[in-house]
């Protein structure tokens, strides 16, 4: 009897401690995503410390053993000498003393990576003891479980870490840990007899069974949309309003520091200015010429040239280029301002009612303003410009040599650029002779090879990783910075001068004046953009647009159909059918797991003499649950359509329409309408309509395209919903 009790108690202690260790690992996993930390070594040290703590050795033994493991990890990370060479121990002591001085002086930001790693290892050491105390001795695990949920929730909200899978794991681990803790307390209070060991199965197996079934149901059940708005954009917006007028990290908009590109951002629809224009065009702010492997910098020092009387001496193209004289008026909204002037290609003069001086920064081709010698920003101004129109034939036949200063400056690449980037560029352009054709080939490469426009879940390159190499060969997802930088680098690897330009797209049209043949565009932070400029001798710099979902706005685009980019690849969840198939396979595996669990439970019941009625009830419950899951799986499309329709009716916005439209694309694929790799979305929609003798697909596609460009959904709610319902019914018929 005593021996059985001791064995059971030991088993409960071990299982409870393992649960605590698994929960602690959930604190470590996110570090690999939100920082450049290699968590493998820390997980190994955590396992080592937890293992020693479990056996509760005397502190005279456990401290030296854990300390030896800590020193071994530190040595492995930061020293190349032999572990038995004690000279490194003296260096460790010096590092500790140096960082302790920094800590006492308050210079926390100057702590070395070595000391930070050391502190983190010590923290893991302490947690191994604290968790043993909370889980095994006190059996008070609720607090740590709650803290873990809060920790993952915060990281999921405010960082790039996706915590959905972690929340599920924490739920399962916590459920089991709470059951084990409760059972352990009952045993200690002698409310559960231990004389018959088989009775423990009546507690443990139902616990595991319930966790499995509840997890499957929770995973399969339809999910309601979040009822609270995402707090991140609000908090970031508040921080930006308090600080600089520029856009903060992780939020789309204009910023001057491009040295570290990558990572996700939050859309910001704050309107910056309204522009009255005759023709749509990109709003240019500046260019950069030095690619570092992580981002963009400029090779020349800031050099401001005074622009007399508002006459701008900037010229991005030669006088031989045909132009049209146009003008535009810009008015900033509210208190929004930009530190530099936004201007169209061919700017010739700027007029403003404010008494300011204009200066051209030759290093980046940015235009700045000052008042009485101090930096200033403008509320409104008018621009006269010569809009260029490039002759494609002249570009294709261009065989002149590049000026030496252009070639030296705009073909720069880092020495450690991975060789495969240049190999890919050579492969793309090998069948093209002229500079123009090579640039167009690289520009089109992304749309033809599955690259996706995406603003979330975008990783930053690791310390040893190149930004372009990561995008081209690892992720193949990103936004304008990824596409434009990759194109510039590949062009330069082919010896073609190119540079990185940034500013804003044309914005969204909000008003028009037919009499004056002008219209008003609204330009927001979300219209911030970057693109590519390629140099052609005796022509100048020509705009190219590789980013998915954006159209090249250079004036030669009407002459070539290739500029008609496939719009939806901007957010191409057209891969969703494959994901759904994988999810279906996972569901089937989980269902099989639940079925196996039921069979094991039934066999155990027969061995222990459980009543037949109880066994039948459990089997019946399991069968009913499996039938429910099977019915949900068979009717998954109808259920998805129902909830999408409800979402459109109750929460009609861009997100709801995009989700409904993309599911419509997936459904057409399931029903045999396969979209070709070189087929634009409009062509695909027209083919679907012709087959169904309908017009709904083309109408919905035009609405979707307008939303992609303007970031706003336009049209009557009832009409859009009815178009979607009609097309769904025709496809499902």
XYZ file of C-alpha atoms in Angstrom:
733
model
C 0.000 0.000 0.000
C 2.719 2.502 0.993
C 4.823 1.520 -1.981
C 1.863 1.998 -4.353
C 1.102 5.418 -2.900
C 4.713 6.471 -3.308
C 4.800 5.265 -6.922
C 1.589 7.102 -7.775
C 2.782 10.272 -6.081
C 6.071 10.100 -7.979
C 4.225 9.646 -11.259
C 1.951 12.635 -10.553
C 4.909 14.755 -9.561
C 6.765 13.895 -12.767
C 3.758 14.572 -15.017
C 2.992 17.844 -13.268
C 6.596 18.977 -13.539
C 6.715 18.058 -17.236
C 3.599 20.174 -17.766
C 5.326 23.095 -16.027
C 8.378 22.668 -18.230
C 6.228 22.626 -21.395
C 4.510 25.842 -20.297
C 7.880 27.452 -19.669
C 8.986 26.527 -23.190
C 6.081 28.616 -24.489
C 7.899 31.620 -23.001
C 11.035 30.770 -24.977
C 9.595 29.900 -28.403
C 8.566 33.481 -29.382
C 12.117 34.771 -28.927
C 13.170 33.183 -32.192
C 10.513 35.164 -34.101
C 10.670 38.566 -32.412
C 14.463 38.742 -32.137
C 17.574 37.232 -33.657
C 17.960 34.853 -30.724
C 18.854 31.218 -31.351
C 16.656 29.597 -28.710
C 17.985 26.068 -29.182
C 20.802 26.450 -26.693
C 18.517 28.059 -24.105
C 15.966 25.259 -24.448
C 18.782 22.775 -23.875
C 19.918 24.599 -20.741
C 16.322 24.815 -19.481
C 15.934 21.049 -19.881
C 19.201 20.544 -17.992
C 18.137 22.785 -15.083
C 14.628 21.325 -14.854
C 16.066 17.813 -14.808
C 18.369 18.626 -11.882
C 15.646 20.519 -9.977
C 13.280 17.554 -10.224
C 15.583 15.333 -8.156
C 15.848 18.023 -5.456
C 19.523 17.520 -4.772
C 21.092 19.311 -1.825
C 21.967 22.886 -2.699
C 25.679 22.165 -2.163
C 25.415 19.757 -5.094
C 22.735 21.350 -7.317
C 24.286 24.854 -7.432
C 27.731 23.711 -8.609
C 26.180 21.290 -11.127
C 23.887 23.968 -12.615
C 26.684 26.517 -12.513
C 28.964 24.166 -14.440
C 26.272 23.742 -17.092
C 25.856 27.519 -17.328
C 29.589 28.047 -17.823
C 29.667 25.333 -20.453
C 26.880 27.066 -22.423
C 28.602 30.451 -22.120
C 31.878 28.967 -23.284
C 30.214 27.264 -26.220
C 28.557 30.518 -27.329
C 31.385 33.032 -26.950
C 34.772 31.271 -26.729
C 36.726 29.166 -29.200
C 39.401 27.906 -26.808
C 39.218 24.585 -24.971
C 36.832 24.441 -22.019
C 39.730 23.162 -19.904
C 41.802 26.255 -20.745
C 41.045 28.400 -17.701
C 42.160 31.630 -19.369
C 38.641 32.143 -20.704
C 37.332 32.137 -17.120
C 39.348 35.311 -16.454
C 37.787 36.949 -19.510
C 34.347 36.001 -18.195
C 35.121 37.691 -14.897
C 36.306 40.861 -16.652
C 33.142 40.946 -18.789
C 30.950 40.556 -15.715
C 32.744 43.337 -13.827
C 32.529 45.682 -16.824
C 28.796 45.105 -17.308
C 28.100 45.408 -13.584
C 29.626 48.889 -13.705
C 27.341 49.747 -16.617
C 24.333 48.510 -14.677
C 25.141 50.579 -11.582
C 25.734 53.662 -13.745
C 22.341 53.213 -15.422
C 23.732 52.539 -18.924
C 21.582 49.459 -19.482
C 21.511 49.919 -23.255
C 25.292 49.416 -23.407
C 25.254 45.938 -21.873
C 27.076 43.432 -24.082
C 25.413 40.450 -25.724
C 27.573 38.188 -23.590
C 26.219 39.628 -20.353
C 22.629 39.628 -21.589
C 22.938 35.948 -22.472
C 24.442 35.278 -19.050
C 21.547 37.023 -17.302
C 19.038 35.081 -19.366
C 20.691 31.785 -18.439
C 20.559 32.760 -14.765
C 16.852 33.554 -15.186
C 16.241 30.074 -16.632
C 18.131 28.625 -13.667
C 15.864 30.450 -11.202
C 12.692 29.515 -13.095
C 13.552 25.823 -12.905
C 13.382 26.057 -9.118
C 10.359 28.377 -8.956
C 8.272 26.172 -11.225
C 9.132 23.092 -9.161
C 8.024 24.998 -6.084
C 4.752 26.230 -7.666
C 3.788 23.059 -9.501
C 5.046 20.250 -7.275
C 5.167 21.586 -3.751
C 2.429 24.228 -3.645
C 0.388 22.849 -6.572
C -0.627 26.462 -7.197
C -0.377 26.612 -10.975
C -3.232 28.949 -11.893
C -1.129 32.110 -11.651
C 1.587 30.846 -13.988
C -1.000 29.612 -16.492
C -2.712 33.005 -16.537
C 0.616 34.800 -16.918
C 1.494 32.544 -19.844
C -1.780 33.336 -21.625
C -1.258 37.066 -21.037
C 2.361 36.884 -22.224
C 1.472 35.107 -25.483
C -1.503 37.404 -26.034
C 0.655 40.516 -25.729
C 3.303 39.157 -28.090
C 0.656 38.097 -30.604
C -0.868 41.601 -30.546
C 2.213 43.797 -30.535
C 4.840 41.749 -32.400
C 5.164 39.608 -35.525
C 4.758 36.440 -33.448
C 1.653 34.402 -34.316
C 0.304 32.990 -31.054
C -2.716 30.992 -32.271
C -0.987 27.599 -32.119
C 0.691 28.519 -28.812
C -2.691 29.334 -27.228
C -3.997 25.889 -28.218
C -0.906 24.178 -26.792
C -1.142 26.162 -23.555
C -4.818 25.254 -23.220
C -4.102 21.524 -23.596
C -1.113 21.566 -21.267
C -2.959 23.661 -18.670
C -6.035 21.429 -18.745
C -3.907 18.346 -18.110
C -1.840 20.117 -15.442
C -4.947 21.288 -13.573
C -6.390 17.783 -13.656
C -3.153 16.286 -12.372
C -2.902 18.928 -9.654
C -6.449 18.256 -8.497
C -5.865 14.500 -8.506
C -2.652 14.896 -6.548
C -4.417 16.970 -3.894
C -7.192 14.385 -3.594
C -4.643 11.608 -3.149
C -2.747 13.569 -0.497
C -6.013 14.191 1.365
C -6.739 10.423 1.090
C -10.080 11.027 -0.591
C -9.133 8.624 -3.379
C -8.078 5.116 -2.323
C -4.781 3.981 -3.793
C -4.995 0.308 -2.829
C -6.238 -0.555 -6.319
C -3.962 1.115 -8.831
C -6.302 0.468 -11.733
C -8.778 3.057 -10.419
C -6.412 5.797 -11.352
C -7.253 5.046 -14.971
C -10.782 6.213 -14.325
C -9.335 9.638 -13.620
C -6.442 9.897 -16.017
C -7.923 8.396 -19.169
C -11.173 10.430 -19.056
C -9.062 13.545 -18.497
C -6.964 12.918 -21.583
C -10.053 11.918 -23.561
C -11.896 15.126 -22.658
C -8.890 17.281 -23.567
C -8.565 15.602 -26.978
C -12.272 15.866 -27.828
C -12.604 19.473 -26.638
C -9.491 20.452 -28.590
C -10.826 18.886 -31.792
C -14.215 20.541 -31.402
C -12.607 23.889 -30.624
C -10.373 23.605 -33.670
C -13.185 22.635 -36.034
C -15.937 24.940 -34.765
C -16.657 28.157 -36.732
C -14.925 31.147 -35.199
C -16.584 34.487 -34.609
C -14.766 37.606 -35.716
C -12.946 39.645 -33.017
C -15.405 41.805 -31.117
C -12.755 44.312 -29.995
C -10.720 46.375 -32.450
C -7.019 45.702 -32.743
C -5.372 48.086 -30.233
C -2.028 48.133 -32.036
C -2.811 50.726 -34.743
C -4.384 53.009 -32.129
C -1.423 52.797 -29.766
C 1.099 53.240 -32.546
C -0.843 56.178 -33.892
C -0.876 57.790 -30.441
C 2.860 57.267 -30.083
C 3.506 58.821 -33.473
C 1.318 61.843 -32.697
C 3.195 62.451 -29.467
C 6.571 62.135 -31.157
C 7.830 62.998 -34.589
C 5.435 63.646 -37.443
C 7.058 60.857 -39.419
C 5.654 57.383 -39.391
C 6.946 55.045 -36.721
C 8.399 51.608 -37.108
C 5.930 48.903 -38.022
C 3.442 51.330 -39.534
C 3.146 52.144 -43.223
C 4.090 55.659 -44.311
C 7.036 57.841 -45.255
C 10.171 57.550 -43.134
C 13.724 58.718 -43.741
C 15.617 55.739 -42.276
C 15.728 52.839 -44.738
C 18.869 51.166 -43.412
C 16.967 48.188 -41.965
C 14.173 46.987 -44.240
C 11.862 44.088 -43.573
C 9.287 43.094 -41.009
C 5.532 43.572 -40.953
C 3.641 46.836 -40.691
C 0.169 48.058 -39.850
C -1.885 49.910 -42.465
C -2.507 53.568 -41.618
C -5.234 55.305 -43.627
C -4.542 58.749 -42.157
C -4.923 61.241 -45.024
C -1.793 63.366 -45.555
C -2.764 65.660 -48.401
C -5.194 66.268 -51.235
C -3.894 66.920 -54.734
C -5.716 68.512 -57.639
C -4.249 66.931 -60.767
C -4.878 66.615 -64.480
C -3.282 63.168 -64.725
C -2.458 60.549 -62.093
C 1.218 59.999 -61.317
C 3.563 58.894 -58.557
C 4.615 61.464 -55.964
C 8.396 61.345 -55.686
C 10.309 62.385 -52.540
C 13.855 61.021 -52.792
C 16.153 58.265 -54.099
C 18.903 56.187 -52.512
C 21.862 54.514 -54.141
C 23.786 52.292 -51.681
C 22.445 48.806 -50.997
C 23.961 47.389 -47.785
C 22.434 43.929 -47.752
C 19.909 45.043 -45.118
C 18.519 48.264 -46.606
C 19.349 51.519 -48.364
C 21.669 54.417 -47.593
C 23.132 57.269 -49.621
C 26.750 57.475 -50.776
C 27.034 61.263 -50.771
C 26.827 63.799 -47.991
C 23.827 66.081 -47.816
C 24.414 68.929 -50.279
C 21.691 71.591 -50.452
C 21.488 73.848 -53.508
C 19.362 76.971 -53.166
C 16.574 77.081 -55.759
C 16.099 80.707 -56.762
C 12.506 81.911 -56.983
C 11.096 78.426 -56.616
C 12.604 77.350 -59.967
C 13.692 73.720 -59.491
C 16.846 72.659 -61.333
C 16.264 68.928 -60.827
C 16.160 66.939 -64.070
C 15.628 63.178 -64.138
C 15.466 62.931 -67.946
C 17.057 64.593 -70.981
C 15.579 67.456 -73.028
C 15.078 65.065 -75.949
C 12.265 63.303 -74.077
C 8.809 64.405 -75.183
C 6.876 66.139 -72.369
C 3.527 67.747 -71.605
C 3.268 70.857 -69.430
C 0.943 70.270 -66.470
C 0.319 71.702 -63.013
C -0.938 70.387 -59.700
C -2.022 71.852 -56.365
C -1.263 70.151 -53.053
C -2.973 70.899 -49.730
C -2.092 69.033 -46.523
C -4.940 68.071 -44.203
C -5.162 68.988 -40.531
C -1.797 69.146 -38.801
C -0.184 66.570 -41.124
C 3.057 67.668 -42.760
C 6.008 66.048 -44.489
C 9.632 67.130 -43.958
C 10.240 67.196 -47.732
C 8.295 68.287 -50.786
C 6.382 65.651 -52.740
C 6.631 66.267 -56.453
C 5.885 64.598 -59.816
C 8.509 63.643 -62.384
C 9.577 66.660 -64.426
C 9.035 69.266 -61.666
C 10.092 72.706 -62.945
C 8.807 75.204 -60.376
C 7.016 75.399 -57.028
C 4.863 78.276 -55.801
C 3.589 78.863 -52.294
C 2.050 81.719 -50.342
C 4.393 81.020 -47.443
C 7.723 82.939 -47.381
C 10.073 79.962 -47.672
C 13.248 79.072 -49.521
C 13.561 75.861 -51.546
C 16.698 73.719 -51.498
C 17.565 70.715 -53.672
C 19.520 67.964 -51.928
C 21.740 66.592 -54.687
C 22.604 63.451 -52.713
C 19.036 62.063 -52.755
C 17.218 64.465 -55.096
C 14.946 65.570 -52.266
C 13.492 69.082 -52.082
C 13.532 70.765 -48.665
C 12.187 74.083 -47.395
C 13.515 76.568 -44.874
C 12.152 79.753 -43.310
C 14.663 82.271 -41.937
C 17.374 79.632 -42.081
C 15.365 77.056 -40.090
C 13.811 73.865 -41.432
C 10.163 74.375 -42.297
C 7.204 72.445 -43.685
C 4.535 73.631 -46.103
C 0.772 73.603 -45.735
C 0.007 73.998 -49.446
C 1.832 74.634 -52.729
C 1.449 74.523 -56.512
C 3.799 72.679 -58.853
C 4.441 73.146 -62.540
C 5.993 70.121 -64.215
C 6.845 68.598 -67.576
C 5.283 65.134 -67.605
C 7.581 62.831 -69.651
C 6.477 60.360 -72.317
C 9.107 57.739 -73.150
C 9.495 56.269 -76.611
C 9.696 52.495 -76.161
C 11.418 52.011 -79.501
C 14.076 54.541 -78.508
C 14.559 52.727 -75.201
C 14.882 49.345 -76.915
C 17.346 50.661 -79.483
C 19.426 52.508 -76.897
C 23.028 51.307 -77.199
C 24.969 54.283 -75.859
C 27.582 53.899 -73.129
C 26.760 54.926 -69.560
C 28.643 57.922 -68.151
C 31.376 56.720 -65.846
C 30.010 58.558 -62.793
C 26.577 56.967 -63.318
C 28.006 53.487 -63.811
C 30.250 53.689 -60.742
C 27.562 55.031 -58.435
C 24.496 53.085 -59.528
C 25.899 49.591 -60.067
C 27.215 49.273 -56.485
C 26.546 45.975 -54.687
C 27.825 44.636 -51.349
C 30.798 42.301 -51.548
C 28.970 39.563 -49.642
C 25.891 39.507 -51.895
C 25.023 35.809 -52.383
C 26.115 34.565 -55.790
C 22.745 32.991 -56.532
C 21.128 36.443 -56.752
C 23.300 37.317 -59.746
C 22.790 33.842 -61.201
C 19.026 34.324 -61.067
C 19.262 37.732 -62.764
C 21.409 36.238 -65.526
C 18.911 33.415 -66.008
C 15.965 35.838 -66.253
C 17.665 38.100 -68.817
C 19.644 35.555 -70.864
C 17.194 35.650 -73.788
C 17.029 39.452 -73.908
C 19.487 41.757 -75.603
C 18.501 45.335 -74.833
C 18.520 47.111 -71.481
C 14.821 47.862 -71.739
C 13.908 44.225 -72.423
C 16.068 43.012 -69.546
C 14.458 45.492 -67.163
C 10.998 44.442 -68.316
C 11.902 40.754 -67.915
C 12.965 41.285 -64.295
C 9.948 43.528 -63.692
C 7.618 40.726 -64.855
C 9.510 37.906 -63.132
C 7.723 38.296 -59.796
C 4.187 38.092 -61.180
C 5.005 34.949 -63.157
C 6.648 33.017 -60.328
C 4.243 33.051 -57.398
C 5.589 36.015 -55.426
C 2.917 37.444 -53.122
C 2.203 40.970 -51.939
C 1.761 40.821 -48.174
C 2.229 43.272 -45.307
C 1.990 40.912 -42.333
C 4.134 37.976 -41.222
C 7.114 39.423 -43.087
C 10.373 38.333 -41.406
C 13.393 40.543 -41.036
C 16.619 39.067 -42.407
C 18.856 37.481 -39.830
C 22.252 38.974 -39.056
C 24.052 36.802 -41.611
C 21.237 36.943 -44.183
C 20.855 39.259 -47.177
C 17.520 41.102 -47.503
C 17.114 40.426 -51.230
C 18.383 36.853 -51.044
C 15.851 36.088 -48.296
C 13.002 37.511 -50.372
C 13.966 35.806 -53.650
C 14.773 32.337 -52.334
C 13.219 31.929 -48.893
C 9.986 33.850 -48.271
C 8.822 35.114 -51.693
C 6.351 37.342 -49.852
C 6.628 41.044 -49.089
C 5.564 44.536 -50.047
C 6.954 47.308 -52.250
C 10.337 47.551 -50.475
C 11.007 43.853 -51.100
C 10.021 43.922 -54.775
C 11.728 47.211 -55.670
C 14.973 46.441 -53.828
C 15.176 42.980 -55.388
C 14.747 44.417 -58.887
C 17.409 47.115 -58.382
C 19.904 44.562 -57.062
C 19.297 42.123 -59.930
C 19.628 44.915 -62.504
C 22.900 46.041 -60.945
C 24.208 42.474 -60.966
C 23.729 42.632 -64.751
C 25.695 45.894 -64.912
C 22.616 48.060 -65.497
C 22.570 51.321 -63.490
C 19.461 51.436 -61.297
C 18.380 53.115 -58.090
C 15.683 52.931 -55.426
C 13.019 55.654 -55.374
C 10.351 56.323 -52.760
C 7.331 58.508 -52.224
C 3.599 57.913 -52.669
C 1.259 56.448 -55.264
C -1.331 58.689 -56.899
C -3.911 58.107 -54.138
C -7.683 57.716 -54.355
C -9.886 59.935 -56.511
C -12.534 61.681 -54.370
C -13.779 64.464 -56.678
C -13.582 65.614 -60.286
C -14.155 68.755 -62.331
C -15.195 67.915 -65.890
C -15.115 71.536 -66.968
C -11.473 72.044 -65.970
C -10.574 68.417 -66.736
C -9.053 67.944 -63.304
C -9.764 65.685 -60.366
C -8.850 65.574 -56.685
C -6.865 62.668 -55.239
C -6.620 61.894 -51.544
C -3.177 60.575 -50.541
C -2.823 58.746 -47.220
C 0.006 57.148 -45.267
C -1.124 53.817 -46.734
C -0.172 55.127 -50.196
C 3.529 55.273 -49.250
C 5.463 53.341 -51.873
C 8.871 52.547 -53.345
C 9.762 51.708 -56.936
C 12.669 51.359 -59.375
C 14.413 53.846 -61.669
C 16.615 52.526 -64.488
C 19.126 54.735 -66.309
C 19.121 54.952 -70.128
C 21.931 56.973 -71.773
C 20.709 60.144 -73.529
C 17.239 59.515 -72.052
C 17.620 59.607 -68.272
C 15.919 57.778 -65.438
C 12.841 55.720 -66.313
C 10.336 54.400 -63.764
C 9.703 50.630 -63.460
C 7.158 48.974 -61.161
C 7.800 45.359 -60.033
C 5.431 45.304 -57.029
C 2.414 43.009 -57.317
C -0.896 44.861 -57.675
C 0.662 48.151 -58.830
C 0.729 49.460 -62.383
C 3.716 51.170 -63.986
C 2.642 54.815 -64.255
C 5.299 55.840 -66.757
C 3.634 57.208 -69.900
C 4.767 54.353 -72.153
C 2.530 51.866 -70.380
C -0.300 52.288 -72.906
C 1.982 50.918 -75.636
C 2.630 47.571 -73.977
C 0.076 45.157 -72.589
C 2.633 43.674 -70.202
C 1.966 46.541 -67.801
C -1.425 45.020 -67.007
C -0.315 43.274 -63.865
C -2.439 40.528 -62.252
C -3.931 42.498 -59.403
C -4.914 39.928 -56.793
C -1.449 38.524 -56.428
C -0.982 41.481 -54.143
C -2.578 39.350 -51.433
C -2.533 36.014 -53.087
C -4.292 33.635 -50.765
C -5.083 31.701 -53.971
C -2.795 29.139 -52.385
C -5.602 28.699 -49.890
C -7.004 25.539 -51.542
C -3.775 23.727 -50.712
C -3.880 25.013 -47.170
C -7.463 23.838 -46.787
C -6.506 20.394 -48.005
C -3.768 20.257 -45.435
C -6.167 21.370 -42.751
C -8.571 18.655 -43.840
C -5.808 16.078 -43.541
C -4.965 17.366 -40.079
C -8.610 17.150 -39.090
C -8.762 13.550 -40.273
C -5.642 12.738 -38.282
C -7.110 14.331 -35.167
C -10.367 12.420 -35.715
C -8.420 9.169 -36.012
C -6.561 10.060 -32.840
C -9.829 10.619 -30.982
C -11.185 7.306 -32.304
C -8.074 5.442 -31.156
C -8.408 7.097 -27.769
C -11.978 5.809 -27.448
C -10.929 2.277 -28.342
C -8.153 2.342 -25.730
C -10.612 3.592 -23.116
C -13.124 0.840 -23.914
C -10.441 -1.852 -23.648
C -9.293 -0.473 -20.309
C -12.860 -0.488 -19.016
C -13.352 -4.158 -19.843
C -10.163 -5.096 -18.030
C -11.136 -3.217 -14.878
C -14.727 -4.441 -14.762
C -16.515 -1.180 -15.664
C -20.226 -1.609 -16.231
C -21.377 -2.256 -19.762
C -23.857 0.642 -19.575
C -21.112 3.157 -18.788
C -18.985 1.790 -21.590
C -21.832 2.032 -24.074
C -22.549 5.599 -22.994
C -18.925 6.626 -23.545
C -18.832 4.897 -26.921
C -22.110 6.528 -27.890
C -20.836 9.982 -26.948
C -17.715 9.377 -28.980
C -19.707 8.201 -32.015
C -22.016 11.223 -31.820
C -19.051 13.573 -31.653
C -17.408 11.851 -34.601
C -20.630 12.059 -36.602
C -20.893 15.766 -35.798
C -17.319 16.323 -36.907
C -17.940 14.312 -40.072
C -21.069 16.319 -40.885
C -19.200 19.585 -40.306
C -16.442 18.420 -42.621
C -18.851 17.351 -45.383
C -20.804 20.609 -45.128
C -17.731 22.766 -44.615
C -18.280 24.736 -47.824
C -21.923 25.495 -47.066
C -20.977 26.480 -43.523
C -18.173 28.713 -44.750
C -20.470 30.360 -47.286
C -23.115 30.936 -44.593
C -20.684 32.650 -42.231
C -19.114 34.709 -45.024
C -22.564 35.910 -46.032
C -23.403 36.783 -42.434
C -20.134 38.648 -42.123
C -20.832 40.627 -45.304
C -24.302 41.533 -44.080
C -23.331 42.452 -40.512
C -19.767 43.756 -40.932
C -19.574 45.094 -44.475
C -16.028 46.420 -44.936
C -12.834 45.855 -46.938
C -11.767 42.853 -44.849
C -15.125 41.094 -45.149
C -15.359 41.669 -48.910
C -11.778 40.580 -49.530
C -12.314 37.361 -47.578
C -15.569 36.660 -49.466
C -14.018 37.415 -52.871
C -10.909 35.291 -52.278
C -13.079 32.391 -51.139
C -15.054 32.823 -54.365
C -11.792 32.425 -56.310
C -10.942 29.303 -54.344
C -14.417 27.888 -54.951
C -14.145 28.438 -58.706
C -10.882 26.509 -58.637
C -12.578 23.627 -56.802
C -15.306 23.583 -59.459
C -12.881 23.300 -62.377
C -12.122 26.930 -63.252
C -8.343 26.896 -63.038
C -6.646 30.273 -63.457
C -3.621 30.253 -65.763
C -0.255 31.448 -64.455
C -0.143 34.200 -67.106
C -3.841 35.046 -66.921
C -4.857 38.358 -65.377
C -7.712 38.467 -62.918
C -9.958 40.292 -65.387
C -9.317 37.715 -68.085
C -10.087 34.926 -65.642
C -13.294 36.639 -64.507
C -14.395 37.127 -68.106
C -13.813 33.420 -68.832
C -15.861 32.392 -65.781
C -18.728 34.682 -66.833
C -18.702 33.314 -70.369
C -18.954 29.770 -69.068
C -21.783 30.620 -66.650
C -23.523 33.052 -69.037
C -23.266 35.684 -66.315
C -21.666 39.063 -65.547
C -21.290 38.875 -61.767
C -17.664 37.729 -61.719
C -16.444 40.658 -63.822
C -18.381 43.178 -61.746
C -17.038 41.797 -58.466
C -13.511 41.748 -59.902
C -13.678 45.441 -60.846
C -14.863 46.262 -57.316
C -11.998 44.199 -55.872
C -9.399 45.904 -58.081
C -10.611 49.364 -57.070
C -10.394 48.337 -53.426
C -6.823 47.035 -53.848
C -5.662 50.332 -55.322
C -7.617 52.738 -53.138
C -7.593 50.648 -49.939
C -11.336 51.435 -49.684
C -14.432 49.528 -50.678
C -16.751 51.496 -52.966
C -20.238 50.503 -54.121
C -23.671 49.729 -52.729
C -23.670 47.097 -50.007
C -26.857 45.359 -51.135
C -25.736 45.211 -54.771
C -22.324 43.740 -53.926
C -23.789 41.125 -51.580
C -26.408 40.131 -54.165
C -23.748 39.778 -56.877
C -21.706 37.535 -54.597
C -24.726 35.395 -53.627
C -25.820 35.002 -57.228
C -22.383 33.855 -58.339
C -22.043 31.454 -55.408
C -25.404 29.874 -56.265
C -24.416 29.442 -59.925
C -21.073 27.858 -59.041
C -22.571 25.517 -56.434
C -25.448 24.491 -58.728
